[in-house]
Amino acid sequence: MIRARITGTGSYMPEKILTNFDIEKMVDTSNDWIVARTGIEQRRVAAEGEYTSDMATRAAERALEMAGVTAGEIDLIVLGTITGDYPWPATACIVQKNLGADNAYAYDLSAACSGFVYALSCASDFIQSGRGKKALVLGAETLSRIIDWTDRNTCVLFGDGAGAVVLEATEGDTGLLSSHMHSDGSYLDLLYQPGFGTRHMPSAETLEDRLPYLKMEGNEVFKVAVRSLTSVSLEALEANGMTASDVSLFIPHQANKRILEATAKRVKLTDDQVYINVHKYGNTSGATIPVAMDEANRAGMLKADDIILLSAFGGGFTWGSTLIRW
Ligand code: ACO
């Protein structure tokens, strides 16, 4: 049986660090409030002139280098993002050009914070079907540009960054064991960006009403996020005849430490089974999982035959999980 296996990981975080103390000077908030409610201590912010495609390209280069794969060998590039350089064409096409991945086709995938796991699922299906042998899967975001920096309810939560993995066809028992993806459009207005599409074209009025910026009902999102992350994590384990004790490392979407802790408790995972880096980077939406995976990988935390569980939840709502034998 052909499976998709991750043979390289890479990430890129912009240099500029914005601490909670910096945000204290911008809106009515405090480091203590942010740390207590979210676990976030700082986040990275893209430099002027630095775009999602630039960060994604750097992450991809690092993943390709680790895999020992050249850009020309890649058959497919899928980028999970909601903050591409342009509404279209796809930022994945810019990454393709930057890398010189001339034999690939490339597209963006919009599933908010679930963008990377959705992209991984598509690329895995592509490889399993035999249509191609090597794919590049990315999650990259420049959320700092769609955040309302006058809104304390949201501006403390998010950050910028990019992560990438190289997927290759394998015939062994390792690789992606399963993907479970879900969505429910009835929650649209709990988390969205109202004024950046054709429904509200950019104008002085939409800007006045702050429509181009991310809007969120944090409290409601929190509850559904914990419920969905829990159910989709259990779904992955059950489908593979496993329980929480089989998981070597749980790498969830890094939204908020309280969401992660509540989910881990419900799935019956212990603290040392859960990878958390939200304190350093905040919520980088589609980028959180590949960035965390790359950090864990480079720290030697992902070993042969380890069972790695990825779960994500985001705007849409969308949610999904992937189970991997490393
Ligand atoms: N600093 C100080 N006070 C604040 C801040 C802030 N940055 N933000 C909100 N408050 C105030 C509110 O105005 C409110 O004040 P009030 O009681 O006088 O009205 C009070 O704090 C409590 O607000 P809540 O929204 O009830 O606070 P809560 O404990 O729910 O925490 C938070 C808010 C952190 C946003 C939480 O709801 C959350 O994490 N939600 C999930 C959101 C999320 O992660 N979204 C990311 C996208 S989806 C995903 O990635 C899973």
XYZ file of C-alpha atoms and ligand atoms in Angstrom:
377
model
C 0.000 0.000 0.000
C 1.334 3.433 -0.925
C 1.410 5.982 1.896
C 2.637 9.554 2.170
C 5.534 9.960 4.561
C 7.043 13.188 5.908
C 10.739 13.198 4.994
C 11.596 16.816 5.758
C 10.321 19.676 7.900
C 11.160 23.365 7.854
C 9.989 26.601 9.380
C 10.657 30.289 9.278
C 9.648 32.860 11.874
C 10.140 36.584 11.249
C 12.808 38.252 13.368
C 10.707 40.941 15.004
C 9.344 39.953 18.432
C 6.286 41.737 19.830
C 5.928 41.064 23.553
C 2.843 41.439 25.710
C 4.553 44.455 27.258
C 4.750 46.055 23.793
C 0.991 45.433 23.344
C 0.296 46.983 26.765
C 1.410 50.262 25.165
C -1.057 49.846 22.263
C -4.360 48.760 23.896
C -5.883 48.503 27.387
C -4.472 45.107 28.385
C -1.761 43.616 30.581
C 0.881 40.923 30.349
C -0.754 39.180 33.312
C -4.191 39.067 31.612
C -2.780 37.748 28.323
C -0.618 35.074 29.980
C -3.428 33.938 32.305
C -6.094 33.735 29.565
C -3.980 32.507 26.649
C -0.495 31.415 27.753
C 0.943 33.721 25.072
C 4.016 35.754 26.056
C 5.166 37.065 22.688
C 4.592 36.677 18.953
C 6.579 37.316 15.748
C 5.624 40.021 13.268
C 6.695 40.146 9.617
C 8.972 43.024 8.636
C 7.804 45.708 6.268
C 8.222 44.266 2.790
C 8.146 40.675 4.085
C 5.198 38.679 2.760
C 3.558 35.295 3.261
C 5.236 33.975 0.092
C 8.692 34.980 1.401
C 8.204 33.186 4.708
C 6.687 30.128 3.036
C 9.607 29.965 0.586
C 12.174 30.011 3.411
C 10.307 27.270 5.312
C 10.033 25.188 2.128
C 13.758 25.530 1.381
C 14.563 24.203 4.848
C 12.159 21.269 4.501
C 13.548 20.373 1.057
C 17.096 20.541 2.385
C 16.267 18.174 5.243
C 14.520 15.743 2.888
C 17.380 15.893 0.368
C 14.834 16.603 -2.347
C 15.306 19.230 -5.075
C 12.556 21.699 -5.977
C 12.416 20.210 -9.467
C 11.366 16.821 -8.045
C 8.201 18.224 -6.414
C 4.925 17.254 -8.139
C 2.496 19.290 -6.004
C 2.572 22.329 -3.711
C -0.387 22.998 -1.388
C -0.342 26.021 0.883
C -2.834 26.458 3.729
C -3.254 30.200 4.240
C -5.850 32.918 4.829
C -3.330 35.736 4.449
C -1.839 35.148 1.020
C 0.028 37.927 -0.768
C -3.074 38.532 -2.947
C -6.672 37.197 -2.940
C -5.453 35.547 -6.141
C -3.405 34.219 -7.817
C -2.433 31.632 -5.262
C 0.538 32.391 -3.053
C 1.544 28.752 -3.638
C 2.296 29.755 -7.253
C 4.641 32.493 -6.027
C 6.376 29.950 -3.791
C 6.649 27.611 -6.789
C 8.342 30.359 -8.810
C 10.672 31.314 -5.935
C 11.766 27.693 -5.493
C 11.981 26.911 -9.206
C 9.628 23.942 -8.681
C 8.873 23.860 -12.397
C 7.357 20.366 -12.467
C 4.773 21.006 -9.739
C 1.284 22.410 -9.849
C 0.424 24.667 -6.946
C -2.635 25.958 -5.161
C -3.730 27.638 -1.907
C -6.228 26.109 0.451
C -8.481 28.261 2.644
C -9.446 26.504 5.876
C -8.141 29.084 8.379
C -6.365 27.439 11.321
C -7.093 23.978 9.873
C -5.413 24.959 6.579
C -2.311 22.859 7.127
C -4.080 19.624 8.121
C -6.515 20.047 5.233
C -3.546 20.598 2.876
C -1.760 17.568 4.293
C -4.877 15.478 3.683
C -5.121 16.633 0.021
C -1.437 15.994 -0.637
C -1.589 12.607 1.056
C -4.573 11.590 -1.131
C -2.656 12.793 -4.194
C 0.320 10.590 -3.313
C -1.788 7.591 -2.285
C -3.638 7.755 -5.591
C -0.320 7.319 -7.392
C -0.635 10.605 -9.313
C 2.649 11.895 -7.934
C 5.501 10.915 -5.643
C 6.602 14.091 -3.877
C 4.637 17.018 -2.481
C 5.368 20.149 -0.523
C 2.744 21.064 2.088
C 2.847 24.456 3.742
C 1.091 26.608 6.296
C 2.065 30.300 6.240
C 0.421 33.451 7.549
C 0.933 37.182 7.919
C -1.956 37.673 10.346
C -0.457 40.895 11.715
C -1.790 42.621 8.575
C -5.420 41.570 9.099
C -5.483 42.173 12.858
C -7.263 45.222 14.206
C -4.508 46.580 16.430
C -7.082 48.695 18.291
C -9.140 45.614 19.335
C -7.794 44.085 22.546
C -10.117 41.083 22.153
C -8.143 39.822 19.166
C -4.819 41.642 18.722
C -3.146 39.857 21.629
C -3.718 36.403 20.153
C -2.085 36.205 16.739
C 1.338 36.166 15.073
C 3.137 35.553 11.773
C 5.229 32.635 10.524
C 5.540 29.697 8.163
C 6.107 25.953 8.258
C 6.531 23.283 5.598
C 6.862 19.543 5.161
C 8.002 17.371 2.267
C 5.774 14.343 1.664
C 7.086 11.354 -0.275
C 5.508 8.105 -1.390
C 6.527 5.070 0.644
C 5.411 1.461 0.708
C 6.228 0.715 4.348
C 4.089 1.001 7.484
C 5.273 4.516 8.245
C 3.643 7.742 7.138
C 0.162 9.200 7.330
C -2.198 6.576 8.729
C -5.423 8.583 8.502
C -6.986 12.011 7.957
C -10.386 13.096 9.308
C -11.655 16.490 8.130
C -14.877 18.355 9.029
C -16.521 21.742 8.576
C -19.702 23.562 9.594
C -20.497 26.834 7.831
C -23.260 27.765 10.255
C -20.655 29.275 12.610
C -19.275 31.671 9.988
C -19.710 34.932 11.884
C -18.071 33.777 15.113
C -14.685 34.022 13.424
C -14.161 35.724 10.070
C -12.814 38.595 8.042
C -15.957 40.344 6.754
C -14.501 42.961 4.429
C -11.908 41.421 2.185
C -13.971 39.572 -0.425
C -16.523 40.463 -3.056
C -19.339 40.796 -0.493
C -17.815 43.986 0.907
C -15.340 45.374 -1.601
C -12.677 47.640 -0.047
C -13.923 51.213 0.340
C -13.648 54.134 2.734
C -16.874 52.892 4.418
C -15.673 49.304 4.947
C -12.428 50.634 6.371
C -14.335 53.015 8.644
C -16.362 50.021 9.912
C -13.121 48.012 10.374
C -14.505 45.295 8.066
C -11.165 44.303 6.491
C -10.003 43.043 9.893
C -10.432 39.714 11.674
C -13.534 39.524 13.893
C -14.072 36.940 16.601
C -16.458 35.984 19.402
C -13.705 34.485 21.534
C -15.873 32.906 24.191
C -18.035 30.972 21.725
C -15.025 29.954 19.621
C -13.332 28.607 22.725
C -16.154 26.198 23.565
C -16.604 24.785 20.063
C -12.820 24.561 19.605
C -12.340 22.341 22.666
C -15.319 20.158 21.741
C -14.221 19.723 18.103
C -10.513 19.210 18.796
C -11.431 16.542 21.336
C -13.871 14.678 19.092
C -11.620 14.733 16.025
C -8.605 13.566 18.053
C -10.598 10.649 19.475
C -11.924 9.912 15.984
C -8.345 9.494 14.696
C -7.387 7.180 17.545
C -10.518 5.049 17.291
C -10.198 4.687 13.510
C -6.724 3.257 14.009
C -7.612 1.028 16.975
C -5.481 3.141 19.318
C -5.935 4.966 22.608
C -4.290 8.067 24.085
C -1.502 5.947 25.577
C -0.329 5.018 22.041
C 0.392 8.678 21.208
C 4.054 9.659 21.424
C 3.390 13.322 20.730
C 0.227 15.368 20.231
C 0.917 18.451 18.107
C -2.290 20.498 18.171
C -3.046 23.801 16.503
C -1.532 26.352 18.868
C -4.485 28.669 19.515
C -4.378 29.219 23.211
C -2.817 27.265 26.081
C -6.175 26.855 27.826
C -7.751 25.317 24.706
C -4.828 22.899 24.385
C -4.877 21.898 28.047
C -8.644 21.388 28.078
C -8.443 19.270 24.905
C -5.519 17.179 26.157
C -7.377 16.466 29.407
C -10.503 15.300 27.576
C -8.473 13.086 25.206
C -6.649 11.740 28.322
C -3.194 12.839 27.223
C -0.563 13.737 29.814
C 1.382 17.037 29.736
C 4.533 15.365 28.398
C 2.588 14.008 25.400
C 1.578 17.517 24.266
C 3.793 19.902 22.289
C 3.172 23.547 23.152
C 4.977 26.590 21.735
C 2.089 29.086 21.746
C 3.879 31.138 24.438
C 6.596 32.038 21.884
C 4.603 32.642 18.711
C 0.910 33.129 19.577
C -1.622 31.757 17.133
C -0.148 31.713 13.607
C -3.257 29.993 12.192
C -2.318 27.599 9.357
C 1.368 27.799 10.319
C 1.191 26.591 13.928
C 1.305 22.827 13.313
C 4.116 22.673 10.715
C 6.188 25.134 12.772
C 5.671 23.070 15.944
C 6.392 19.853 14.036
C 9.630 21.283 12.689
C 10.718 22.436 16.153
C 9.926 19.042 17.663
C 11.665 17.245 14.790
C 14.843 19.327 14.993
C 14.868 18.827 18.789
C 14.938 15.035 18.173
C 11.465 14.536 19.654
C 10.072 12.623 16.640
C 11.574 9.144 16.479
C 11.098 6.219 14.125
C 7.727 4.490 14.651
C 6.442 7.208 17.018
C 2.710 7.874 16.745
C 2.144 11.605 16.161
C -1.343 13.088 16.395
C -2.085 16.445 14.734
C -5.423 18.209 15.377
C -6.601 21.614 14.257
C -9.644 23.852 14.515
C -10.375 27.181 12.862
C -12.648 29.634 11.099
C -15.404 28.182 8.958
C -15.644 26.382 11.297
C -13.201 23.764 10.054
C -11.489 21.029 12.033
C -9.445 17.942 11.331
C -6.888 15.429 12.556
C -4.045 13.417 11.082
C -2.406 10.368 12.635
C 1.162 9.640 11.599
C 3.547 6.767 12.218
C 6.906 8.623 12.037
N -6.920 42.419 27.945
C -7.702 42.682 29.006
N -9.004 42.394 29.037
C -9.547 41.814 27.953
C -8.797 41.527 26.813
C -7.430 41.861 26.831
N -6.616 41.614 25.795
N -9.600 40.957 25.897
C -10.820 40.887 26.447
N -10.785 41.419 27.678
C -11.875 41.558 28.627
C -13.221 41.552 27.946
O -13.529 42.838 27.447
C -14.121 41.142 29.086
O -14.365 42.272 29.879
P -15.823 42.521 30.508
O -16.067 41.334 31.405
O -15.652 43.809 31.224
O -16.748 42.563 29.345
C -13.251 40.194 29.901
O -11.892 40.428 29.485
C -13.583 38.726 29.700
O -13.718 38.500 28.307
P -13.953 37.060 27.742
O -14.032 37.148 26.265
O -15.078 36.414 28.485
O -12.600 36.349 28.182
P -12.183 34.869 27.990
O -11.791 34.262 29.269
O -13.160 34.121 27.118
O -10.845 35.030 27.167
C -10.120 34.788 24.901
C -10.859 35.648 25.908
C -8.663 34.675 25.352
C -10.186 35.447 23.550
C -10.756 33.375 24.864
O -12.146 33.482 24.709
C -10.213 32.539 23.778
O -9.055 32.178 23.795
N -11.036 32.147 22.799
C -10.600 31.347 21.705
C -10.225 32.256 20.631
C -9.193 31.723 19.723
O -8.262 31.045 20.093
N -9.340 32.095 18.475
C -8.380 31.810 17.508
C -8.970 31.349 16.261
S -9.779 29.846 16.451
C -8.647 28.857 16.905
O -7.524 29.050 16.572
C -8.982 27.721 17.725
